[in-house]
């Protein structure tokens, strides 16, 4: 078997093992492929991703960095490395790699500046980042769950964060609500926080009617009716839940 075929064989074997959740065998096969081609950016990212999954952040970091040595401005490697650095609150390292993102309008660039602002608790910078993110639809290119989780923590901080977060949540809800339960809960929670009760109720009711797996949404409705002190609706909700459980 020639070197390239051997590399491809081991890489595909690794992917199959990973899909079967045999992470150790997957890593062994990736490493065999890596010995044949140490400059394959896709392979380096796969090895790093697997190390993240195994909880070995140090090794994961080193492989993302190897990928960036091969291709210094590779957005996917930067995105993955910055996500990992953020998980570990490594602000100094993040600041070193963010400028390597070439596209200053990309979500990777704006999201990581937003993350730095959160870690440093700089409210002006949080607002600035949210303004940039909300001004373009680039954040809709893929669903980044950790972004919406972070957004939820700062969304109602000020009038401006409410304004920008509302734009972001609404657009994300329109695009993803049919396929993603997470955005329904996060958007509804945000609306409850800013006292947009009827809008939150509409979103939750729509979800409940169309989905069997809806206990989380009922819990949010209960929170909503409690916050607005709507005793009649709370009573009705309790009856529905008694029949449901």
Tab-separated table of C-alpha atoms in Angstrom:
chain	number	residue	atom	x	y	z
A	1	UNK	CA	0.000	0.000	0.000
A	2	UNK	CA	1.503	3.361	-0.964
A	3	UNK	CA	1.886	6.090	1.648
A	4	UNK	CA	-1.083	8.185	0.545
A	5	UNK	CA	-3.430	5.210	0.402
A	6	UNK	CA	-2.224	4.080	3.822
A	7	UNK	CA	-2.837	7.549	5.257
A	8	UNK	CA	-6.365	7.695	3.810
A	9	UNK	CA	-7.113	4.149	4.993
A	10	UNK	CA	-6.057	4.929	8.577
A	11	UNK	CA	-7.856	8.285	8.577
A	12	UNK	CA	-11.151	6.756	7.390
A	13	UNK	CA	-10.730	3.850	9.822
A	14	UNK	CA	-10.214	6.417	12.598
A	15	UNK	CA	-13.363	8.295	11.614
A	16	UNK	CA	-15.366	5.052	11.652
A	17	UNK	CA	-14.022	4.084	15.086
A	18	UNK	CA	-14.875	7.559	16.378
A	19	UNK	CA	-18.443	7.250	15.103
A	20	UNK	CA	-18.679	3.967	17.021
A	21	UNK	CA	-17.464	5.906	20.077
A	22	UNK	CA	-14.221	3.907	20.294
A	23	UNK	CA	-12.078	6.975	20.882
A	24	UNK	CA	-8.875	5.120	21.784
A	25	UNK	CA	-8.860	3.091	18.529
A	26	UNK	CA	-9.791	6.230	16.582
A	27	UNK	CA	-6.793	8.064	18.051
A	28	UNK	CA	-4.451	5.154	17.222
A	29	UNK	CA	-5.568	5.211	13.584
A	30	UNK	CA	-5.361	9.006	13.334
A	31	UNK	CA	-1.827	8.840	14.733
A	32	UNK	CA	-0.840	6.245	12.091
A	33	UNK	CA	-2.168	8.577	9.386
A	34	UNK	CA	-0.326	11.488	11.044
A	35	UNK	CA	3.005	9.607	10.864
A	36	UNK	CA	2.571	9.454	7.081
A	37	UNK	CA	1.493	13.107	6.663
A	38	UNK	CA	2.324	15.551	9.460
A	39	UNK	CA	1.131	18.593	7.521
A	40	UNK	CA	-2.490	17.653	6.913
A	41	UNK	CA	-4.571	20.429	8.513
A	42	UNK	CA	-7.844	18.438	8.472
A	43	UNK	CA	-6.159	15.488	10.193
A	44	UNK	CA	-4.463	17.724	12.774
A	45	UNK	CA	-7.844	19.276	13.621
A	46	UNK	CA	-9.456	15.830	13.942
A	47	UNK	CA	-6.721	14.653	16.333
A	48	UNK	CA	-7.062	17.848	18.384
A	49	UNK	CA	-10.867	17.541	18.467
A	50	UNK	CA	-10.554	13.961	19.705
A	51	UNK	CA	-8.162	15.040	22.460
A	52	UNK	CA	-10.723	17.687	23.535
A	53	UNK	CA	-13.325	14.924	23.693
A	54	UNK	CA	-10.951	12.843	25.823
A	55	UNK	CA	-10.445	15.826	28.141
A	56	UNK	CA	-6.766	16.244	27.279
A	57	UNK	CA	-6.776	19.978	26.518
A	58	UNK	CA	-3.000	20.306	26.527
A	59	UNK	CA	-2.531	17.793	23.702
A	60	UNK	CA	-5.506	19.254	21.840
A	61	UNK	CA	-3.962	22.728	21.997
A	62	UNK	CA	-0.644	21.461	20.667
A	63	UNK	CA	-2.323	19.868	17.616
A	64	UNK	CA	-4.398	22.960	16.827
A	65	UNK	CA	-1.175	24.973	17.033
A	66	UNK	CA	0.579	22.505	14.708
A	67	UNK	CA	-2.273	23.006	12.218
A	68	UNK	CA	-1.708	26.770	12.439
A	69	UNK	CA	2.020	26.337	11.820
A	70	UNK	CA	1.130	24.545	8.583
A	71	UNK	CA	-1.602	27.057	7.617
A	72	UNK	CA	-1.268	30.178	9.816
A	73	UNK	CA	-4.626	31.841	9.105
A	74	UNK	CA	-6.797	28.740	8.808
A	75	UNK	CA	-10.132	29.939	10.174
A	76	UNK	CA	-11.334	26.497	11.244
A	77	UNK	CA	-8.171	25.797	13.287
A	78	UNK	CA	-8.368	29.267	14.832
A	79	UNK	CA	-12.054	28.828	15.651
A	80	UNK	CA	-11.389	25.489	17.363
A	81	UNK	CA	-8.290	26.675	19.228
A	82	UNK	CA	-9.992	29.868	20.453
A	83	UNK	CA	-13.001	27.866	21.665
A	84	UNK	CA	-10.630	25.652	23.660
A	85	UNK	CA	-8.676	28.600	25.089
A	86	UNK	CA	-11.955	30.254	26.082
A	87	UNK	CA	-13.083	27.113	27.917
A	88	UNK	CA	-9.936	27.479	30.018
A	89	UNK	CA	-10.199	31.282	30.465
A	90	UNK	CA	-6.821	31.765	28.750
A	91	UNK	CA	-7.251	35.453	27.918
A	92	UNK	CA	-3.596	36.200	27.067
A	93	UNK	CA	-3.427	33.282	24.622
A	94	UNK	CA	-6.759	34.283	23.067
A	95	UNK	CA	-5.476	37.809	22.476
A	96	UNK	CA	-2.463	36.325	20.692
A	97	UNK	CA	-4.559	34.285	18.236
A	98	UNK	CA	-7.589	36.549	17.550
A	99	UNK	CA	-5.548	38.928	15.313
A	100	UNK	CA	-4.647	35.943	13.112
A	101	UNK	CA	-8.281	35.806	11.902
A	102	UNK	CA	-8.135	37.540	8.521
A	103	UNK	CA	-11.871	38.247	8.085
A	104	UNK	CA	-12.678	40.940	10.637
A	105	UNK	CA	-16.399	40.605	9.940
A	106	UNK	CA	-16.473	36.876	10.596
A	107	UNK	CA	-18.245	35.386	13.604
A	108	UNK	CA	-14.954	33.816	14.740
A	109	UNK	CA	-13.376	37.271	15.060
A	110	UNK	CA	-16.346	39.071	16.624
A	111	UNK	CA	-17.370	36.169	18.855
A	112	UNK	CA	-13.924	35.884	20.413
A	113	UNK	CA	-13.687	39.609	21.077
A	114	UNK	CA	-17.106	39.265	22.730
A	115	UNK	CA	-15.772	36.388	24.841
A	116	UNK	CA	-12.739	38.422	25.928
A	117	UNK	CA	-15.070	41.273	26.929
A	118	UNK	CA	-17.121	38.818	29.036
A	119	UNK	CA	-14.020	37.336	30.704
A	120	UNK	CA	-12.701	40.830	31.480
A	121	UNK	CA	-16.191	42.081	32.432
A	122	UNK	CA	-15.882	45.124	30.156
A	123	UNK	CA	-19.443	46.275	29.575
A	124	UNK	CA	-18.591	48.799	26.839
A	125	UNK	CA	-16.680	46.149	24.911
A	126	UNK	CA	-19.557	43.679	25.313
A	127	UNK	CA	-21.912	46.267	23.784
A	128	UNK	CA	-19.463	47.026	20.968
A	129	UNK	CA	-19.093	43.335	20.107
A	130	UNK	CA	-22.845	42.731	20.167
A	131	UNK	CA	-23.441	45.720	17.914
A	132	UNK	CA	-20.970	44.268	15.381
A	133	UNK	CA	-22.448	40.765	15.575
A	134	UNK	CA	-26.058	41.989	15.300
A	135	UNK	CA	-25.265	44.295	12.360
A	136	UNK	CA	-24.566	41.383	10.008
A	137	UNK	CA	-26.133	37.986	9.376
A	138	UNK	CA	-22.770	36.219	9.508
A	139	UNK	CA	-23.599	34.750	12.925
A	140	UNK	CA	-26.378	32.730	11.238
A	141	UNK	CA	-23.915	30.746	9.102
A	142	UNK	CA	-23.840	28.018	11.731
A	143	UNK	CA	-25.521	27.414	15.062
A	144	UNK	CA	-22.969	28.075	17.795
A	145	UNK	CA	-24.621	26.938	21.018
A	146	UNK	CA	-21.940	28.351	23.331
A	147	UNK	CA	-22.449	31.811	21.787
A	148	UNK	CA	-26.146	31.832	22.727
A	149	UNK	CA	-25.306	30.509	26.193
A	150	UNK	CA	-22.857	33.401	26.687
A	151	UNK	CA	-25.317	35.869	25.188
A	152	UNK	CA	-27.940	34.774	27.715
A	153	UNK	CA	-25.621	35.738	30.580
A	154	UNK	CA	-25.199	39.367	29.440
A	155	UNK	CA	-28.271	40.033	27.258
A	156	UNK	CA	-30.208	42.121	29.771
A	157	UNK	CA	-27.212	44.008	31.200
A	158	UNK	CA	-28.104	47.379	29.646
A	159	UNK	CA	-30.534	48.982	27.197
A	160	UNK	CA	-28.013	48.454	24.397
A	161	UNK	CA	-27.321	44.802	25.172
A	162	UNK	CA	-31.094	44.219	25.260
A	163	UNK	CA	-31.473	45.915	21.867
A	164	UNK	CA	-28.639	44.010	20.143
A	165	UNK	CA	-29.454	40.685	21.828
A	166	UNK	CA	-33.085	41.001	20.750
A	167	UNK	CA	-31.999	41.344	17.104
A	168	UNK	CA	-29.645	38.342	17.396
A	169	UNK	CA	-32.101	36.080	19.210
A	170	UNK	CA	-34.981	36.948	16.882
A	171	UNK	CA	-32.976	36.212	13.720
A	172	UNK	CA	-31.577	32.986	15.182
A	173	UNK	CA	-35.046	31.916	16.312
A	174	UNK	CA	-36.487	32.493	12.814
A	175	UNK	CA	-33.717	30.455	11.214
A	176	UNK	CA	-33.270	27.603	13.692
A	177	UNK	CA	-36.431	27.141	15.765
A	178	UNK	CA	-37.779	24.319	13.558
A	179	UNK	CA	-34.668	22.228	14.050
A	180	UNK	CA	-33.229	23.426	17.337
A	181	UNK	CA	-34.921	23.336	20.732
A	182	UNK	CA	-32.054	25.201	22.399
A	183	UNK	CA	-32.789	28.533	20.672
A	184	UNK	CA	-36.489	28.329	21.628
A	185	UNK	CA	-35.622	28.064	25.330
A	186	UNK	CA	-32.909	30.729	25.247
A	187	UNK	CA	-35.005	33.243	23.305
A	188	UNK	CA	-38.067	32.668	25.511
A	189	UNK	CA	-35.955	33.040	28.681
A	190	UNK	CA	-34.530	36.293	27.355
A	191	UNK	CA	-38.024	37.623	26.554
A	192	UNK	CA	-39.218	36.716	30.053
A	193	UNK	CA	-36.206	38.537	31.556
A	194	UNK	CA	-37.044	41.713	29.626
A	195	UNK	CA	-40.766	41.341	30.479
A	196	UNK	CA	-41.909	40.656	26.899
A	197	UNK	CA	-44.353	38.151	28.359
A	198	UNK	CA	-46.839	37.769	25.501
A	199	UNK	CA	-44.116	37.248	22.907
A	200	UNK	CA	-42.455	34.642	25.135
A	201	UNK	CA	-45.816	32.948	25.689
A	202	UNK	CA	-46.468	32.785	21.920
A	203	UNK	CA	-43.083	31.178	21.262
A	204	UNK	CA	-43.492	28.627	24.045
A	205	UNK	CA	-47.082	27.771	23.107
A	206	UNK	CA	-46.108	27.269	19.467
A	207	UNK	CA	-43.356	24.877	20.533
A	208	UNK	CA	-45.573	22.975	23.003
A	209	UNK	CA	-48.330	22.442	20.431
A	210	UNK	CA	-45.898	21.062	17.845
A	211	UNK	CA	-43.577	18.973	20.035
A	212	UNK	CA	-44.145	16.130	22.484
A	213	UNK	CA	-40.822	16.726	24.288
A	214	UNK	CA	-41.935	19.957	25.936
A	215	UNK	CA	-41.525	19.812	29.735
A	216	UNK	CA	-38.767	22.444	29.643
A	217	UNK	CA	-41.092	24.793	27.804
A	218	UNK	CA	-43.880	24.189	30.330
A	219	UNK	CA	-41.382	25.040	33.084
A	220	UNK	CA	-40.618	28.334	31.335
A	221	UNK	CA	-44.332	29.099	31.016
A	222	UNK	CA	-44.667	28.498	34.744
A	223	UNK	CA	-41.767	30.929	35.339
A	224	UNK	CA	-43.457	33.488	33.058
A	225	UNK	CA	-46.875	33.292	34.757
A	226	UNK	CA	-45.239	33.418	38.183
A	227	UNK	CA	-43.241	36.528	37.251
A	228	UNK	CA	-46.291	38.368	35.985
A	229	UNK	CA	-48.370	37.019	38.873
A	230	UNK	CA	-51.013	35.546	36.564
A	231	UNK	CA	-52.819	33.223	38.993
A	232	UNK	CA	-55.491	32.057	36.539
A	233	UNK	CA	-52.990	30.910	33.917
A	234	UNK	CA	-50.812	29.298	36.598
A	235	UNK	CA	-53.802	27.307	37.823
A	236	UNK	CA	-54.651	26.163	34.273
A	237	UNK	CA	-51.028	25.208	33.702
A	238	UNK	CA	-50.942	23.094	36.860
A	239	UNK	CA	-54.014	21.176	35.646
A	240	UNK	CA	-52.404	20.505	32.263
A	241	UNK	CA	-49.188	19.323	33.913
A	242	UNK	CA	-51.058	17.036	36.313
A	243	UNK	CA	-52.649	15.297	33.317
A	244	UNK	CA	-49.342	15.179	31.496
A	245	UNK	CA	-47.175	13.599	34.162
